[in-house]
mmCIF file of C-alpha atoms in Angstrom:
data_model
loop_
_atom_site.group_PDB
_atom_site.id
_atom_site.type_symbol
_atom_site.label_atom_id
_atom_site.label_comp_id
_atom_site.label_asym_id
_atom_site.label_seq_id
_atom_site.Cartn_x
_atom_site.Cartn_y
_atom_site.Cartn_z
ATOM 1 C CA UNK A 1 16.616 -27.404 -26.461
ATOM 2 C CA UNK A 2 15.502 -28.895 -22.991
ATOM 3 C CA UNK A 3 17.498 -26.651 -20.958
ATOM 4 C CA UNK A 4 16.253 -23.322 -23.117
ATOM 5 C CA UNK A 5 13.170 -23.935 -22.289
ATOM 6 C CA UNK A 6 14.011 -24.700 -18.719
ATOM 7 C CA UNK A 7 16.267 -21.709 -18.428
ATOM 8 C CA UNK A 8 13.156 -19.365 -20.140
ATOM 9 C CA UNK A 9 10.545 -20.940 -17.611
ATOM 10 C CA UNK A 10 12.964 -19.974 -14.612
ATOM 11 C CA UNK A 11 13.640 -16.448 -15.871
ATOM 12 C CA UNK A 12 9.708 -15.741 -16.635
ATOM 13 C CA UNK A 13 9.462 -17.364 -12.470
ATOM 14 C CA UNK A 14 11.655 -15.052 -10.970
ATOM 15 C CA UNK A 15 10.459 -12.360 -12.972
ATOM 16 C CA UNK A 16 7.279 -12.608 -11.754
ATOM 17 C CA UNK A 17 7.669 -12.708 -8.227
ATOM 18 C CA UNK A 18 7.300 -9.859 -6.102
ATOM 19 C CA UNK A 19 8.766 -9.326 -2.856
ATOM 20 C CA UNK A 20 5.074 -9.483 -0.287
ATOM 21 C CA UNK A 21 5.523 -7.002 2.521
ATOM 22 C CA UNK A 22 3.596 -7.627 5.942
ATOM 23 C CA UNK A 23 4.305 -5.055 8.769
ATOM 24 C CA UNK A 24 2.744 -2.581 11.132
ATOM 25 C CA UNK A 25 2.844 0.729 9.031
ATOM 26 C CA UNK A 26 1.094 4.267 9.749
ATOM 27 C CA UNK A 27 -2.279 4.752 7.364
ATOM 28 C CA UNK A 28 -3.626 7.901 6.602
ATOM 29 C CA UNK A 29 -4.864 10.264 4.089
ATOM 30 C CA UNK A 30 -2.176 10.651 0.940
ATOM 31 C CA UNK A 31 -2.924 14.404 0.664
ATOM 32 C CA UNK A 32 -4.259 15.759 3.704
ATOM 33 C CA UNK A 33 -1.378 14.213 6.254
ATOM 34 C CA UNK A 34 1.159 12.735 4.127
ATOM 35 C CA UNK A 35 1.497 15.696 1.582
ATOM 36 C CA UNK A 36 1.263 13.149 -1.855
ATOM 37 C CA UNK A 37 -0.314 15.569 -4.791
ATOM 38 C CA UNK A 38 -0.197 13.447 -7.665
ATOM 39 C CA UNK A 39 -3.982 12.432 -7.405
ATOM 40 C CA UNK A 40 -6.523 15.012 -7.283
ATOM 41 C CA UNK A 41 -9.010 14.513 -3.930
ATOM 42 C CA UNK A 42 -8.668 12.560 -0.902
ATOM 43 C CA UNK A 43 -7.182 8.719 -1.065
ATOM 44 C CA UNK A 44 -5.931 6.187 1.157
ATOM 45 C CA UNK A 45 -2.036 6.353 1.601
ATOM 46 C CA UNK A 46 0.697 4.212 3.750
ATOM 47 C CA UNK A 47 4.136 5.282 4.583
ATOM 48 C CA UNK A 48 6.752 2.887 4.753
ATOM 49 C CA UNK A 49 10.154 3.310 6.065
ATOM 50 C CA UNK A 50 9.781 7.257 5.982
ATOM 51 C CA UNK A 51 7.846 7.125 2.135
ATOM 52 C CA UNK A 52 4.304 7.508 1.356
ATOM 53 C CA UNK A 53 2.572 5.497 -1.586
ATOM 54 C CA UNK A 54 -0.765 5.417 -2.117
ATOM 55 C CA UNK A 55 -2.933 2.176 -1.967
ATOM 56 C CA UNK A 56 -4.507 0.044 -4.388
ATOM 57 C CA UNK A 57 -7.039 -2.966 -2.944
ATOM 58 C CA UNK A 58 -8.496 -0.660 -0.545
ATOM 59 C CA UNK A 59 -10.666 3.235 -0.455
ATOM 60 C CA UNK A 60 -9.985 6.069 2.082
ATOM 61 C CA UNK A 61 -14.226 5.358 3.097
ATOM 62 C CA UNK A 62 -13.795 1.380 3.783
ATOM 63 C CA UNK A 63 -12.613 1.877 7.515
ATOM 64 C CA UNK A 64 -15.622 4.473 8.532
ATOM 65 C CA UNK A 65 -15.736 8.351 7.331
ATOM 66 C CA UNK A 66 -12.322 9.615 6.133
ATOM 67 C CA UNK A 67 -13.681 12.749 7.509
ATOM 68 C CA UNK A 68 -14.966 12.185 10.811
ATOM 69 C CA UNK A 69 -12.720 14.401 13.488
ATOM 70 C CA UNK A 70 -11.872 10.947 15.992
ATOM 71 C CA UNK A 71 -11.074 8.619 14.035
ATOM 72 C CA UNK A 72 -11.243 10.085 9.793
ATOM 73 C CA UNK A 73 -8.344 9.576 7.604
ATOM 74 C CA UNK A 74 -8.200 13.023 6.569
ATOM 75 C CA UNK A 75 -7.521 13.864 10.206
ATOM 76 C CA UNK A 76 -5.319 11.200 12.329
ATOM 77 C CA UNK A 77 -2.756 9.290 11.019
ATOM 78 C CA UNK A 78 -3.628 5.292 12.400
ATOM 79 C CA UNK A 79 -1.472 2.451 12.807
ATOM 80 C CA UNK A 80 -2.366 -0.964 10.379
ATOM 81 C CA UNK A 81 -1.049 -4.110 9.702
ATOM 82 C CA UNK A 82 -0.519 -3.940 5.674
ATOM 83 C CA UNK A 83 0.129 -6.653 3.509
ATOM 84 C CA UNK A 84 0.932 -6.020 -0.243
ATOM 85 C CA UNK A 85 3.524 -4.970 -2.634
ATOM 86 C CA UNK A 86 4.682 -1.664 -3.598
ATOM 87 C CA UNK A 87 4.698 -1.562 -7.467
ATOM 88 C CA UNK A 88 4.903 1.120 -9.942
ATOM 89 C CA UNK A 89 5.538 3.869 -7.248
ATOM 90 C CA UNK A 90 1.843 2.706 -5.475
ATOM 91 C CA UNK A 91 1.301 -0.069 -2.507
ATOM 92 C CA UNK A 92 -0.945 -2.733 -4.223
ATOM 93 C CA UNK A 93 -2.164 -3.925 -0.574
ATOM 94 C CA UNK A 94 -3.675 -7.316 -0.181
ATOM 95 C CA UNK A 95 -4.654 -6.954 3.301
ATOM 96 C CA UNK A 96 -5.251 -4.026 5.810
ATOM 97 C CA UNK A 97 -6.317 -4.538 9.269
ATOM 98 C CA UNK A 98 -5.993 -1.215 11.912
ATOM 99 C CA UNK A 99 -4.393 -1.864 15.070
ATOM 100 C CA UNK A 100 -5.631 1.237 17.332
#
């Protein structure tokens, strides 16, 4: 009986773990530069190796107007360190911190 209950905590632990990615990844705008058009309006998107999710943890307006022609979301495409997990199709981001 020990080891079912040993063997059911384990598989519930490794269940529950999800791989945490940390690495310099491009940040913009899901609709306006990365073409995503399964949410309706503007929202903060990161593409990792070559595919775009959208973020959870953090809005397209927290780093400064996504609008603004320099340095907006909607128009440039910036470099971030991102730390998260990508879960149900969507980057559930812990951290975000631009680089440029």
């Amino acid at each position: 009986m020990k080891k079912l209950i040993v063997l059911c905590l384990l598989v519930f632990a490794s269940c529950g773990n999800k791989k945490e990615i940390t690495q310099i990844a491009d940040v913009s705008c899901g609709q306006c530069k990365f073409e995503l058009d399964s949410e309706n309006g503007c929202s903060l998107a990161v593409k990792i190796d070559d595919k775009a999710y959208f973020v959870d943890g953090f809005g397209i307006n927290d780093f400064g107007d996504a609008h603004d022609k320099h340095i907006g979301f909607c128009n440039v495409v910036r470099k971030a360190e991102i730390t998260g997990v990508i879960e149900d199709g969507r980057f559930k981001a812990s951290a975000l911190k631009l680089v440029e």
